[in-house]
Amino acid sequence: MRDARLYNSLTRQECIIGTRLALSFYSCGPTVYDDAHIGNFRSFLNADILRRTLELLGHRVKHVMNITDVGHMTEDSSADGGGEDKMAVAGRRLAEAKKSGKLPPGASADIDPSSPTAIADFYAARFLEDARHLGLKVAIEAEAIRTSGGNPDTLMPRPTRCIPQMVVMIEQLVAGGHAYVAQDGAVYFDVRSFPAYGRLSGNTLDQLREGAGDRIDAAHQAVKRHPADFLLWKPDSKHLMRWPSPWGEGYPGWHIECSAMARMLLGDEIDIHSGGEDNIFPHHECEVAQSCCATSLPVFARHWFHTRHLQVEGEKMSKSKGNFFTARDLFAKGVTPAALRLELVRTHYRSNANFTMQGLQDCQRMVDRWSRMQAQLVGSAKQSVAAGEHLDPGPLERALAQFTEALCDDLNVSRAIAALNEAVGAPPEAHTSVCPHRELASLLAMDSVLGVLGRNTPVAGAAPAQSPEFISAVETLITQRAAARAAKDWPESDRVRAELTKLGVAVKDGPQGATWSMA
RNA sequence: GGCCGCGUACCCAAGUGGCCCAAGGGGACGGAUUGCAAAUCCGUUAUUCGUGGGUUCAAAUCCCACCGCGGCCUCCA
């Protein structure tokens, strides 16, 4: 088995990723107060590319991605539970949308905006749908488990259903002297009890104290032993979502969820942990501290994989700049999942990627080219019964080796794609006289990582449907034009095409007659 | 204020001391094909890597300064 070299945020150098056959992989997933945007998906899809690469190399990967459905606080600058519950904010937004009749498409009219569970379920379902369209394998697997009557939480756990495991972990931390109940009744992690705190992010406790500045709420800070101590359990009898615990009814801190769920599903020590770069501190730093202290092991995740942020048209993505996109927004415009997936993963995960509409089109053309190659190979393979073991490897078979090598080199997707493109663009004669079965298998092996060939059609129901009247009007014009062309009446043919263009219809003449699509 | 990353053609983007007068894709342009288009195919498109210095026989790649962009420093993928 070939070894993949991958940059590890923890050691700050490239290292060989686990050589064992079976690997465990935990990814920080979405929060479900709103639809996931393309920046979120860049992080999730890069984790997916890593997972698929490891599988291409022959590993068996158990990949877990959580769906955070606990309502955290909006103004929780001190990590101590201030502000408003985000799920309540989402509920209010939904309630307003409901009143004004502007519920997001697909939202059931009887959704109860005052129920946090209903809101979380609503957005979780939408996330899973987007994720499956984009080929996020863990979401596809979880769906398969669900439809066969199993429990999808084993791959995509929900914190609200894992509270007992979190409570157990917090109890262990308290018992081990790593956590304490403060005067305000809340349970905090004692960062000074874990000397390695700060190793992942490079932050030292001193720097944190300096950098904390005015964002720390003095009232909360006063009860903690160290300003960097973070919340594990917040007793709050009025909170929107609350559960019983030895420290009173309340809710868990933000960081304990992932530690508890990773442990529950993957064990005390895991091979790979992924997330966006902004998760490094404080979230992942705190996870390491909690997990190591609860398990008494020196290591929690052996390898940390962080994806850098996505920019849009060269700028930071933000709602106010009008460059904020969810996957659903783009699907609704007719963007294919294949093109979006490729656009989001084709830049190296440790560089800031720049999402552009032009780039999306570039990706669409690449996918189209690969699809044509696939169709051509399927056709040749049908005619050639026997696998040509004796024939020399073709361009795609040779490209597969380069493709794999590029991915093994810190997941160099750009170079991998270049290898594929070069093979597809090889002169036509290079593609004949080689075994089409082996060529096709090589193409599909590359696509098992890229994951685009099966997703090159617009999402059903996403593009605005045309009325039957419109369609029949277009068909009539197409027929008229065909008649004109048959009579070689070119001016009439062009006149009809101009009319179609006015309707927003583009017409293309192919060997099987004309086809049309909305321009 | 502290820490960190980045800046390669019209656009996206690989390359991190000699194989680079810099991969791959898109676009543009020229040609083939087509009634004309579309699609497809063939070809052209950076002596140069943010700017200015330096190190070296050799720099896009290392060092310094400056300019620009981005991330983190208890919401965030």
Coordinates of C-alpha atoms (C1' of nucleotides) in Angstrom, one line a residue, chain B:
Chain B
rG1 C1' -0.8 45.3 19.9
rG2 C1' 0.8 39.8 19.4
rC3 C1' 1.2 35.3 16.3
rC4 C1' 0.7 33.0 11.4
rG5 C1' -0.1 32.3 6.0
rC6 C1' -0.2 34.2 1.1
rG7 C1' 1.0 37.5 -3.5
rU8 C1' 2.8 33.2 -10.3
rA9 C1' -0.3 35.3 -17.4
rC10 C1' -6.8 38.3 -18.8
rC11 C1' -9.0 34.6 -14.8
rC12 C1' -8.4 30.0 -11.6
rA13 C1' -4.0 27.5 -10.4
rA14 C1' 0.7 23.9 -9.8
rG15 C1' 5.7 24.5 -9.0
rU16 C1' 9.4 26.2 -2.9
rG17 C1' 17.4 26.4 -4.9
rG18 C1' 19.8 23.9 -11.2
rC19 C1' 15.0 19.1 -15.0
rC20 C1' 11.4 26.4 -15.0
rC21 C1' 13.0 31.0 -21.2
rA22 C1' 7.2 28.1 -15.2
rA23 C1' 2.3 22.3 -15.2
rG24 C1' -2.9 22.0 -16.0
rG25 C1' -7.8 24.3 -16.8
rG26 C1' -10.7 28.4 -18.6
rG27 C1' -10.7 32.8 -21.7
rA28 C1' -8.9 35.3 -26.0
rC29 C1' -6.9 34.8 -30.9
rG30 C1' -5.7 31.9 -35.6
rG31 C1' -6.9 27.3 -38.3
rA32 C1' -10.0 22.5 -39.3
rU33 C1' -15.2 21.2 -39.2
rU34 C1' -20.2 23.4 -39.8
rG35 C1' -25.1 26.9 -44.5
rC36 C1' -24.1 30.1 -40.1
rA37 C1' -23.7 28.9 -35.0
rA38 C1' -22.9 25.4 -30.9
rA39 C1' -19.9 21.3 -29.7
rU40 C1' -15.4 19.0 -31.1
rC41 C1' -10.2 18.9 -32.9
rC42 C1' -5.2 21.4 -34.0
rG43 C1' -2.1 25.7 -32.9
rU44 C1' -0.7 30.5 -30.5
rU45 C1' -1.0 33.0 -25.9
rA46 C1' 4.5 34.6 -18.8
rU47 C1' 12.6 35.3 -21.1
rU48 C1' 8.9 35.9 -16.2
rC49 C1' 6.9 34.7 -10.8
rG50 C1' 3.8 41.9 -5.7
rU51 C1' 8.1 46.0 -5.3
rG52 C1' 13.2 47.1 -4.0
rG53 C1' 17.7 45.3 -2.2
rG54 C1' 20.9 41.0 -0.7
rU55 C1' 23.0 35.7 -0.5
rU56 C1' 24.6 32.0 -4.4
rC57 C1' 28.3 29.5 -9.9
rA58 C1' 22.7 29.2 -10.0
rA59 C1' 16.5 32.2 -7.0
rA60 C1' 9.5 32.1 -8.5
rU61 C1' 11.9 29.1 -4.8
rC62 C1' 16.7 31.4 0.6
rC63 C1' 17.4 36.4 3.6
rC64 C1' 16.0 41.7 4.6
rA65 C1' 12.7 45.9 3.8
rC66 C1' 8.4 47.8 1.8
rC67 C1' 3.4 47.4 -0.4
rG68 C1' -1.1 44.5 -0.8
rC69 C1' -4.5 40.4 0.8
rG70 C1' -6.1 36.8 4.3
rG71 C1' -6.5 33.9 9.1
rC72 C1' -6.2 33.4 14.6
rC73 C1' -5.7 35.9 19.5
rU74 C1' -12.4 32.6 23.7
rC75 C1' -19.1 33.2 17.5
rC76 C1' -17.2 31.3 12.9
rA77 C1' -15.6 25.8 8.0

